[in-house]
DNA sequence: TCTTATTTGATTTTTATTATCAACAAGAGT
DNA sequence: ACTCTTGTTGATAATAAAAATCAAATAAGA
């Protein structure tokens, strides 16, 4: 897997050692594309094969990975940070998130067409944009259906 | 001021009483348009004229205001929530934020042209969008200048 | 292998936020 | 204006995510 080589290189470039703990955390995040795990959730998975690894190490490792650009820290206002792999080989495919305000489900939007807006902002505010986050809040298709069903049940009589 | 009337109405509609504490917190946020205060910062300002008001009340009030749509909760990954008034009379003027990754300064972007993108997402993902947040991370003009100056000083010899 | 600076696990500490609960006060009705 | 009722508050304790501490362990270069 190419990701792993890039990971090792990034660690090395930044002057950090490749430890078992760091490899394991990397693998857990890498094997769960599309998920948005909290430190505790990552810890629970790590523990299965490596019960000797401590929670503090997971927190430390996530912070380090974020610093050297291996993962992104996400915030969905649920009381903890959540993480996902950054696309190590192709930064241009950054995706965004749909957050359902009813069931909390998080969907990923695989487009990123903010070029025009970014250009405008860079000129207008003299601000050098290096990254962005975009979240849409609303109702997922399931919750939309459920709401309609409830509405029908109340009106039918 | 019209905002205050809308505030009272929203409280009433949701079945909450208008207390001195709620009025004072509302006034502090309303008098600081463009700022993004943390609960502690709001508490410090509230204390000046109303030392009897407690921190727990400030937290409770902010949570309540968020629930009934009077304020927005913002997250800049600095360890606490930050708040700003929602535009009570005109929701269409939602703004976004430029976060400087060097000095931490936060600028506001007074445009919101995501209509095309929103329409696409709504259709493609069958997701009913009700709100969104957009943040740009990068270098503000000051930090850009400072970096260039440093670069010049190192190269001149 | 040896050396050394880095990293780790266990634990404690910090700090933002929430829960608790008796005292209090807003607002409706009289 | 006077109750009465129920929502609200202040002080404090409790909770929980994240960071700090530090002796012991270990990766990686010589
Ligand atoms: Zn949903
Ligand atoms: Zn994602
Ligand atoms: Zn700056
Ligand atoms: Zn703002």
CSV table of C-alpha atoms (C1' of nucleotides) and ligand atoms in Angstrom, one decimal:
chain,number,residue,atom,x,y,z
A,1,UNK,CA,0.0,0.0,0.0
A,2,UNK,CA,1.3,3.4,-1.1
A,3,UNK,CA,-0.3,5.3,1.8
A,4,UNK,CA,1.9,3.6,4.3
A,5,UNK,CA,5.1,4.6,2.5
A,6,UNK,CA,4.0,8.2,2.4
A,7,UNK,CA,3.1,8.0,6.1
A,8,UNK,CA,6.6,6.7,6.9
A,9,UNK,CA,8.2,9.4,4.8
A,10,UNK,CA,6.2,12.1,6.5
A,11,UNK,CA,7.1,10.9,9.9
A,12,UNK,CA,10.7,10.7,8.9
A,13,UNK,CA,10.8,14.2,7.3
A,14,UNK,CA,9.4,15.7,10.4
A,15,UNK,CA,12.0,13.9,12.5
A,16,UNK,CA,9.8,11.4,14.3
A,17,UNK,CA,10.4,7.7,14.9
A,18,UNK,CA,8.3,5.0,13.5
A,19,UNK,CA,6.9,3.0,16.5
A,20,UNK,CA,4.5,0.1,16.7
A,21,UNK,CA,2.0,2.4,18.4
A,22,UNK,CA,2.1,4.9,15.5
A,23,UNK,CA,1.8,2.2,12.9
A,24,UNK,CA,-1.2,0.6,14.6
A,25,UNK,CA,-3.1,3.9,14.9
A,26,UNK,CA,-2.3,4.7,11.3
A,27,UNK,CA,-3.7,1.3,10.2
A,28,UNK,CA,-6.9,1.6,12.2
A,29,UNK,CA,-7.7,5.0,10.7
A,30,UNK,CA,-6.6,3.9,7.2
A,31,UNK,CA,-8.8,0.8,7.4
A,32,UNK,CA,-11.8,2.8,8.2
A,33,UNK,CA,-12.2,5.2,5.3
A,34,UNK,CA,-15.5,7.1,5.5
A,35,UNK,CA,-15.7,6.7,9.3
A,36,UNK,CA,-15.1,9.6,11.7
A,37,UNK,CA,-13.7,8.1,14.8
A,38,UNK,CA,-13.1,9.7,18.2
A,39,UNK,CA,-9.9,9.1,20.2
A,40,UNK,CA,-11.8,6.7,22.4
A,41,UNK,CA,-13.2,4.8,19.5
A,42,UNK,CA,-9.8,4.4,17.9
A,43,UNK,CA,-8.4,3.3,21.3
A,44,UNK,CA,-11.1,0.6,21.5
A,45,UNK,CA,-10.1,-0.8,18.2
A,46,UNK,CA,-6.4,-0.5,18.9
A,47,UNK,CA,-6.9,-2.4,22.1
A,48,UNK,CA,-8.2,-5.5,20.4
A,49,UNK,CA,-4.8,-6.5,18.9
A,50,UNK,CA,-2.7,-4.3,21.1
A,51,UNK,CA,-4.0,-4.1,24.7
A,52,UNK,CA,-0.6,-2.8,25.8
A,53,UNK,CA,-1.1,0.5,24.0
A,54,UNK,CA,-2.5,3.2,26.3
A,55,UNK,CA,-5.1,5.9,25.7
A,56,UNK,CA,-2.7,8.7,26.3
A,57,UNK,CA,-0.6,7.4,23.4
A,58,UNK,CA,-3.6,7.4,21.1
A,59,UNK,CA,-4.3,11.1,22.0
A,60,UNK,CA,-0.6,11.9,21.5
A,61,UNK,CA,-0.4,10.1,18.2
A,62,UNK,CA,-3.5,11.7,16.8
A,63,UNK,CA,-2.2,15.2,17.7
A,64,UNK,CA,1.1,14.3,16.0
A,65,UNK,CA,-0.6,13.0,12.9
A,66,UNK,CA,-2.7,16.1,12.7
A,67,UNK,CA,0.4,18.3,13.0
A,68,UNK,CA,2.3,16.6,10.2
A,69,UNK,CA,-0.8,16.4,7.9
A,70,UNK,CA,-1.6,12.7,8.0
A,71,UNK,CA,-5.1,13.1,9.4
A,72,UNK,CA,-7.7,15.8,9.8
A,73,UNK,CA,-9.4,16.8,13.0
A,74,UNK,CA,-13.2,17.2,12.6
A,75,UNK,CA,-15.7,18.8,14.9
A,76,UNK,CA,-19.3,17.8,14.9
A,77,UNK,CA,-20.2,19.4,18.3
A,78,UNK,CA,-20.6,16.1,20.0
A,79,UNK,CA,-18.2,16.7,22.8
A,80,UNK,CA,-15.0,15.3,21.2
A,81,UNK,CA,-12.8,15.6,18.2
A,82,UNK,CA,-13.1,13.2,15.4
A,83,UNK,CA,-10.5,12.2,12.9
A,84,UNK,CA,-10.2,11.0,9.3
A,85,UNK,CA,-7.3,10.2,7.0
A,86,UNK,CA,-6.2,13.1,4.9
A,87,UNK,CA,-5.9,12.0,1.3
A,88,UNK,CA,-2.1,11.6,1.3
A,89,UNK,CA,-1.6,11.2,-2.4
A,90,UNK,CA,-4.1,13.7,-3.7
A,91,UNK,CA,-5.0,16.7,-1.6
A,92,UNK,CA,-7.4,18.1,-4.3
A,93,UNK,CA,-10.0,15.5,-3.5
A,94,UNK,CA,-10.9,17.0,-0.1
A,95,UNK,CA,-14.5,16.2,0.7
A,96,UNK,CA,-17.1,17.8,2.9
A,97,UNK,CA,-19.8,16.7,5.3
A,98,UNK,CA,-23.6,16.5,5.6
A,99,UNK,CA,-24.7,16.4,9.2
A,100,UNK,CA,-28.2,15.2,9.9
A,101,UNK,CA,-29.7,17.4,12.7
A,102,UNK,CA,-32.2,14.6,13.5
A,103,UNK,CA,-30.2,11.3,13.7
A,104,UNK,CA,-26.7,12.7,13.7
A,105,UNK,CA,-25.7,10.6,10.7
A,106,UNK,CA,-22.7,12.0,8.8
A,107,UNK,CA,-22.5,11.6,5.0
A,108,UNK,CA,-19.6,12.6,2.8
A,109,UNK,CA,-19.8,14.9,-0.2
A,110,UNK,CA,-17.3,13.9,-2.8
A,111,UNK,CA,-17.2,17.3,-4.5
A,112,UNK,CA,-15.2,20.4,-3.9
A,113,UNK,CA,-16.2,23.1,-6.2
A,114,UNK,CA,-15.3,26.2,-4.3
A,115,UNK,CA,-12.6,27.5,-6.7
A,116,UNK,CA,-14.6,30.6,-7.8
A,117,UNK,CA,-15.4,31.5,-4.2
A,118,UNK,CA,-11.9,31.0,-3.0
A,119,UNK,CA,-10.4,33.2,-5.8
A,120,UNK,CA,-12.8,35.9,-4.9
A,121,UNK,CA,-12.0,35.7,-1.1
A,122,UNK,CA,-8.3,35.6,-1.8
A,123,UNK,CA,-8.4,38.9,-3.8
A,124,UNK,CA,-11.1,40.7,-1.8
A,125,UNK,CA,-9.6,40.0,1.7
A,126,UNK,CA,-5.9,39.6,0.7
A,127,UNK,CA,-6.1,36.2,2.5
A,128,UNK,CA,-3.9,33.3,1.4
A,129,UNK,CA,-6.2,30.3,1.6
A,130,UNK,CA,-4.6,27.0,2.4
A,131,UNK,CA,-7.5,24.9,3.4
A,132,UNK,CA,-11.2,25.0,4.1
A,133,UNK,CA,-14.0,23.1,5.8
A,134,UNK,CA,-17.6,23.1,4.7
A,135,UNK,CA,-20.4,21.4,6.6
A,136,UNK,CA,-24.1,21.3,5.6
A,137,UNK,CA,-26.7,20.8,8.3
A,138,UNK,CA,-30.1,19.4,7.6
A,139,UNK,CA,-32.2,16.3,7.2
A,140,UNK,CA,-30.9,13.1,5.6
A,141,UNK,CA,-33.2,11.2,3.3
A,142,UNK,CA,-34.2,8.7,6.0
A,143,UNK,CA,-35.3,11.3,8.5
A,144,UNK,CA,-37.1,13.2,5.7
A,145,UNK,CA,-39.1,10.1,5.0
A,146,UNK,CA,-39.8,9.5,8.6
A,147,UNK,CA,-41.1,13.0,9.1
A,148,UNK,CA,-43.4,12.7,6.1
A,149,UNK,CA,-44.7,9.4,7.4
A,150,UNK,CA,-45.5,10.9,10.8
A,151,UNK,CA,-47.2,13.8,9.2
A,152,UNK,CA,-49.4,11.4,7.2
A,153,UNK,CA,-50.3,9.4,10.3
A,154,UNK,CA,-51.4,12.5,12.2
A,155,UNK,CA,-53.5,13.9,9.3
A,156,UNK,CA,-55.2,10.6,8.4
A,157,UNK,CA,-58.4,10.1,10.4
B,1,UNK,CA,-33.8,48.4,18.9
B,2,UNK,CA,-35.7,45.8,16.9
B,3,UNK,CA,-33.4,42.9,17.7
B,4,UNK,CA,-34.5,43.0,21.3
B,5,UNK,CA,-38.2,42.7,20.5
B,6,UNK,CA,-37.5,39.7,18.3
B,7,UNK,CA,-35.4,38.2,21.1
B,8,UNK,CA,-38.2,38.7,23.6
B,9,UNK,CA,-40.7,37.2,21.1
B,10,UNK,CA,-38.5,34.1,20.5
B,11,UNK,CA,-38.1,33.5,24.2
B,12,UNK,CA,-41.8,33.8,24.7
B,13,UNK,CA,-42.7,31.6,21.8
B,14,UNK,CA,-40.5,28.8,23.1
B,15,UNK,CA,-42.0,29.2,26.6
B,16,UNK,CA,-39.1,30.7,28.5
B,17,UNK,CA,-39.2,33.7,30.8
B,18,UNK,CA,-37.4,36.9,30.3
B,19,UNK,CA,-35.0,37.3,33.2
B,20,UNK,CA,-32.4,40.0,33.9
B,21,UNK,CA,-29.6,37.4,33.3
B,22,UNK,CA,-30.9,36.5,29.9
B,23,UNK,CA,-31.4,40.2,28.9
B,24,UNK,CA,-27.8,41.0,30.0
B,25,UNK,CA,-26.2,38.1,28.1
B,26,UNK,CA,-28.2,39.1,25.1
B,27,UNK,CA,-27.0,42.7,25.3
B,28,UNK,CA,-23.4,41.7,25.7
B,29,UNK,CA,-23.4,39.6,22.6
B,30,UNK,CA,-25.5,42.1,20.7
B,31,UNK,CA,-23.2,45.0,21.5
B,32,UNK,CA,-20.2,43.0,20.1
B,33,UNK,CA,-21.0,42.4,16.5
B,34,UNK,CA,-18.0,40.9,14.7
B,35,UNK,CA,-16.5,39.4,17.9
B,36,UNK,CA,-16.6,35.7,18.7
B,37,UNK,CA,-16.7,35.4,22.4
B,38,UNK,CA,-16.2,32.4,24.6
B,39,UNK,CA,-18.5,31.7,27.6
B,40,UNK,CA,-15.7,32.9,29.9
B,41,UNK,CA,-15.2,36.1,27.9
B,42,UNK,CA,-18.9,36.8,28.0
B,43,UNK,CA,-19.0,36.1,31.8
B,44,UNK,CA,-16.1,38.6,32.3
B,45,UNK,CA,-18.1,41.4,30.6
B,46,UNK,CA,-21.4,40.5,32.3
B,47,UNK,CA,-19.6,40.6,35.7
B,48,UNK,CA,-18.7,44.3,35.3
B,49,UNK,CA,-22.2,45.5,35.7
B,50,UNK,CA,-23.8,42.4,37.2
B,51,UNK,CA,-21.3,40.7,39.5
B,52,UNK,CA,-24.2,38.7,41.0
B,53,UNK,CA,-24.6,36.7,37.8
B,54,UNK,CA,-22.9,33.3,37.9
B,55,UNK,CA,-20.8,31.5,35.2
B,56,UNK,CA,-23.2,28.5,35.2
B,57,UNK,CA,-26.0,30.9,34.2
B,58,UNK,CA,-23.9,32.2,31.3
B,59,UNK,CA,-23.3,28.6,30.1
B,60,UNK,CA,-27.0,27.8,30.5
B,61,UNK,CA,-28.1,30.9,28.8
B,62,UNK,CA,-25.8,30.4,25.8
B,63,UNK,CA,-27.1,26.9,25.4
B,64,UNK,CA,-30.7,28.1,25.5
B,65,UNK,CA,-30.1,30.9,23.1
B,66,UNK,CA,-28.5,28.5,20.7
B,67,UNK,CA,-31.5,26.2,20.9
B,68,UNK,CA,-34.0,28.9,20.1
B,69,UNK,CA,-31.9,30.3,17.3
B,70,UNK,CA,-30.7,33.5,18.8
B,71,UNK,CA,-27.0,32.8,18.6
B,72,UNK,CA,-24.7,30.5,16.7
B,73,UNK,CA,-22.1,28.3,18.3
B,74,UNK,CA,-18.7,28.4,16.5
B,75,UNK,CA,-15.7,26.2,16.8
B,76,UNK,CA,-12.2,27.3,16.1
B,77,UNK,CA,-10.5,24.4,17.7
B,78,UNK,CA,-9.1,26.5,20.5
B,79,UNK,CA,-10.6,24.5,23.4
B,80,UNK,CA,-13.9,26.3,23.8
B,81,UNK,CA,-17.1,27.1,22.0
B,82,UNK,CA,-17.4,30.7,20.7
B,83,UNK,CA,-20.7,32.5,20.0
B,84,UNK,CA,-22.0,35.2,17.8
B,85,UNK,CA,-25.5,36.7,17.3
B,86,UNK,CA,-27.5,35.1,14.5
B,87,UNK,CA,-28.9,37.7,12.2
B,88,UNK,CA,-32.4,37.8,13.7
B,89,UNK,CA,-34.1,39.9,11.1
B,90,UNK,CA,-32.4,38.4,7.9
B,91,UNK,CA,-31.1,34.9,7.9
B,92,UNK,CA,-30.0,35.2,4.3
B,93,UNK,CA,-26.9,37.2,5.3
B,94,UNK,CA,-25.1,34.4,7.0
B,95,UNK,CA,-21.4,35.0,6.9
B,96,UNK,CA,-18.3,32.8,7.0
B,97,UNK,CA,-14.9,32.9,8.6
B,98,UNK,CA,-11.3,33.3,7.6
B,99,UNK,CA,-9.0,31.8,10.3
B,100,UNK,CA,-5.4,32.8,10.2
B,101,UNK,CA,-3.2,29.7,10.9
B,102,UNK,CA,-0.4,32.0,12.1
B,103,UNK,CA,-1.8,34.6,14.4
B,104,UNK,CA,-5.3,33.1,15.0
B,105,UNK,CA,-7.1,36.2,13.9
B,106,UNK,CA,-10.6,35.6,12.7
B,107,UNK,CA,-12.1,37.7,9.8
B,108,UNK,CA,-15.6,37.6,8.6
B,109,UNK,CA,-16.6,37.1,5.0
B,110,UNK,CA,-19.8,38.9,4.1
B,111,UNK,CA,-20.8,36.8,1.2
B,112,UNK,CA,-22.7,33.6,0.9
B,113,UNK,CA,-22.8,32.3,-2.6
B,114,UNK,CA,-23.3,28.6,-2.2
B,115,UNK,CA,-26.6,28.4,-3.9
B,116,UNK,CA,-25.5,26.3,-6.8
B,117,UNK,CA,-23.5,23.9,-4.6
B,118,UNK,CA,-26.4,23.6,-2.2
B,119,UNK,CA,-28.9,22.8,-5.0
B,120,UNK,CA,-26.6,20.2,-6.4
B,121,UNK,CA,-26.0,18.5,-3.0
B,122,UNK,CA,-29.8,18.5,-2.2
B,123,UNK,CA,-30.6,16.7,-5.4
B,124,UNK,CA,-27.6,14.4,-5.5
B,125,UNK,CA,-27.8,13.2,-1.9
B,126,UNK,CA,-31.5,13.7,-1.2
B,127,UNK,CA,-30.4,15.8,1.7
B,128,UNK,CA,-32.6,18.7,2.9
B,129,UNK,CA,-30.1,21.5,3.7
B,130,UNK,CA,-31.1,23.9,6.5
B,131,UNK,CA,-27.8,25.5,7.3
B,132,UNK,CA,-24.1,25.4,6.6
B,133,UNK,CA,-20.8,26.5,7.9
B,134,UNK,CA,-17.7,27.4,5.9
B,135,UNK,CA,-14.3,28.2,7.2
B,136,UNK,CA,-11.2,29.1,5.2
B,137,UNK,CA,-7.8,28.5,6.8
B,138,UNK,CA,-4.7,30.3,5.7
B,139,UNK,CA,-2.6,33.5,6.1
B,140,UNK,CA,-4.1,36.9,6.8
B,141,UNK,CA,-2.5,39.9,5.0
B,142,UNK,CA,-0.5,40.9,8.0
B,143,UNK,CA,1.1,37.5,8.5
B,144,UNK,CA,1.7,37.2,4.7
B,145,UNK,CA,3.6,40.6,4.9
B,146,UNK,CA,5.5,39.4,7.9
B,147,UNK,CA,6.6,36.2,6.2
B,148,UNK,CA,7.8,38.1,3.2
B,149,UNK,CA,9.7,40.5,5.3
B,150,UNK,CA,11.5,37.6,7.1
B,151,UNK,CA,12.3,36.0,3.8
B,152,UNK,CA,13.9,39.3,2.6
B,153,UNK,CA,15.9,39.7,5.8
B,154,UNK,CA,17.4,36.2,5.4
B,155,UNK,CA,18.3,36.6,1.8
B,156,UNK,CA,19.8,40.1,2.0
B,157,UNK,CA,23.5,39.8,3.0
C,1,DT,C1',26.0,-4.1,20.1
C,2,DC,C1',26.0,0.3,22.2
C,3,DT,C1',24.3,4.9,22.9
C,4,DT,C1',21.1,8.4,23.3
C,5,DA,C1',17.3,11.0,22.5
C,6,DT,C1',12.7,9.9,21.7
C,7,DT,C1',8.6,7.6,23.0
C,8,DT,C1',5.5,5.2,25.9
C,9,DG,C1',2.1,3.6,29.8
C,10,DA,C1',0.1,4.7,33.9
C,11,DT,C1',-1.4,8.2,36.4
C,12,DT,C1',-2.4,12.7,37.7
C,13,DT,C1',-3.9,17.2,36.4
C,14,DT,C1',-6.3,20.5,33.9
C,15,DT,C1',-10.2,22.7,32.3
C,16,DA,C1',-14.6,23.3,29.7
C,17,DT,C1',-19.1,22.1,30.5
C,18,DT,C1',-23.0,20.0,32.9
C,19,DA,C1',-25.7,18.4,37.0
C,20,DT,C1',-27.5,19.3,41.5
C,21,DC,C1',-30.5,21.6,44.6
C,22,DA,C1',-32.2,24.9,47.8
C,23,DA,C1',-33.5,29.7,47.3
C,24,DC,C1',-35.5,33.0,44.3
C,25,DA,C1',-38.3,35.5,41.0
C,26,DA,C1',-41.2,36.1,36.5
C,27,DG,C1',-45.7,36.2,35.1
C,28,DA,C1',-50.4,34.7,35.1
C,29,DG,C1',-54.5,35.0,37.7
C,30,DT,C1',-57.0,37.0,41.4
D,1,DA,C1',-50.8,44.9,44.5
D,2,DC,C1',-50.8,40.1,46.3
D,3,DT,C1',-50.5,35.3,45.7
D,4,DC,C1',-49.1,31.1,43.6
D,5,DT,C1',-46.8,28.2,40.7
D,6,DT,C1',-43.3,26.9,38.0
D,7,DG,C1',-39.3,28.1,35.7
D,8,DT,C1',-34.8,30.0,36.9
D,9,DT,C1',-30.6,31.1,39.4
D,10,DG,C1',-26.0,30.9,42.2
D,11,DA,C1',-22.8,28.2,44.3
D,12,DT,C1',-20.8,24.1,44.1
D,13,DA,C1',-19.8,19.5,42.9
D,14,DA,C1',-19.5,16.3,39.2
D,15,DT,C1',-18.1,14.9,34.6
D,16,DA,C1',-15.2,14.0,30.9
D,17,DA,C1',-11.9,15.3,27.1
D,18,DA,C1',-7.5,16.3,26.6
D,19,DA,C1',-2.8,17.4,28.3
D,20,DA,C1',1.1,17.0,31.6
D,21,DT,C1',4.2,14.2,34.2
D,22,DC,C1',7.9,11.0,34.7
D,23,DA,C1',10.3,6.7,35.2
D,24,DA,C1',11.0,2.9,32.1
D,25,DA,C1',11.3,1.2,27.4
D,26,DT,C1',12.7,1.5,22.7
D,27,DA,C1',13.9,3.0,17.7
D,28,DA,C1',17.6,4.2,15.0
D,29,DG,C1',22.1,5.6,13.9
D,30,DA,C1',27.1,4.8,15.0
E,1,LIG,ZN1,-31.0,11.5,9.7
E,2,LIG,ZN1,-15.2,12.7,6.1
E,3,LIG,ZN1,-2.5,36.3,10.8
E,4,LIG,ZN1,-18.6,35.6,12.7
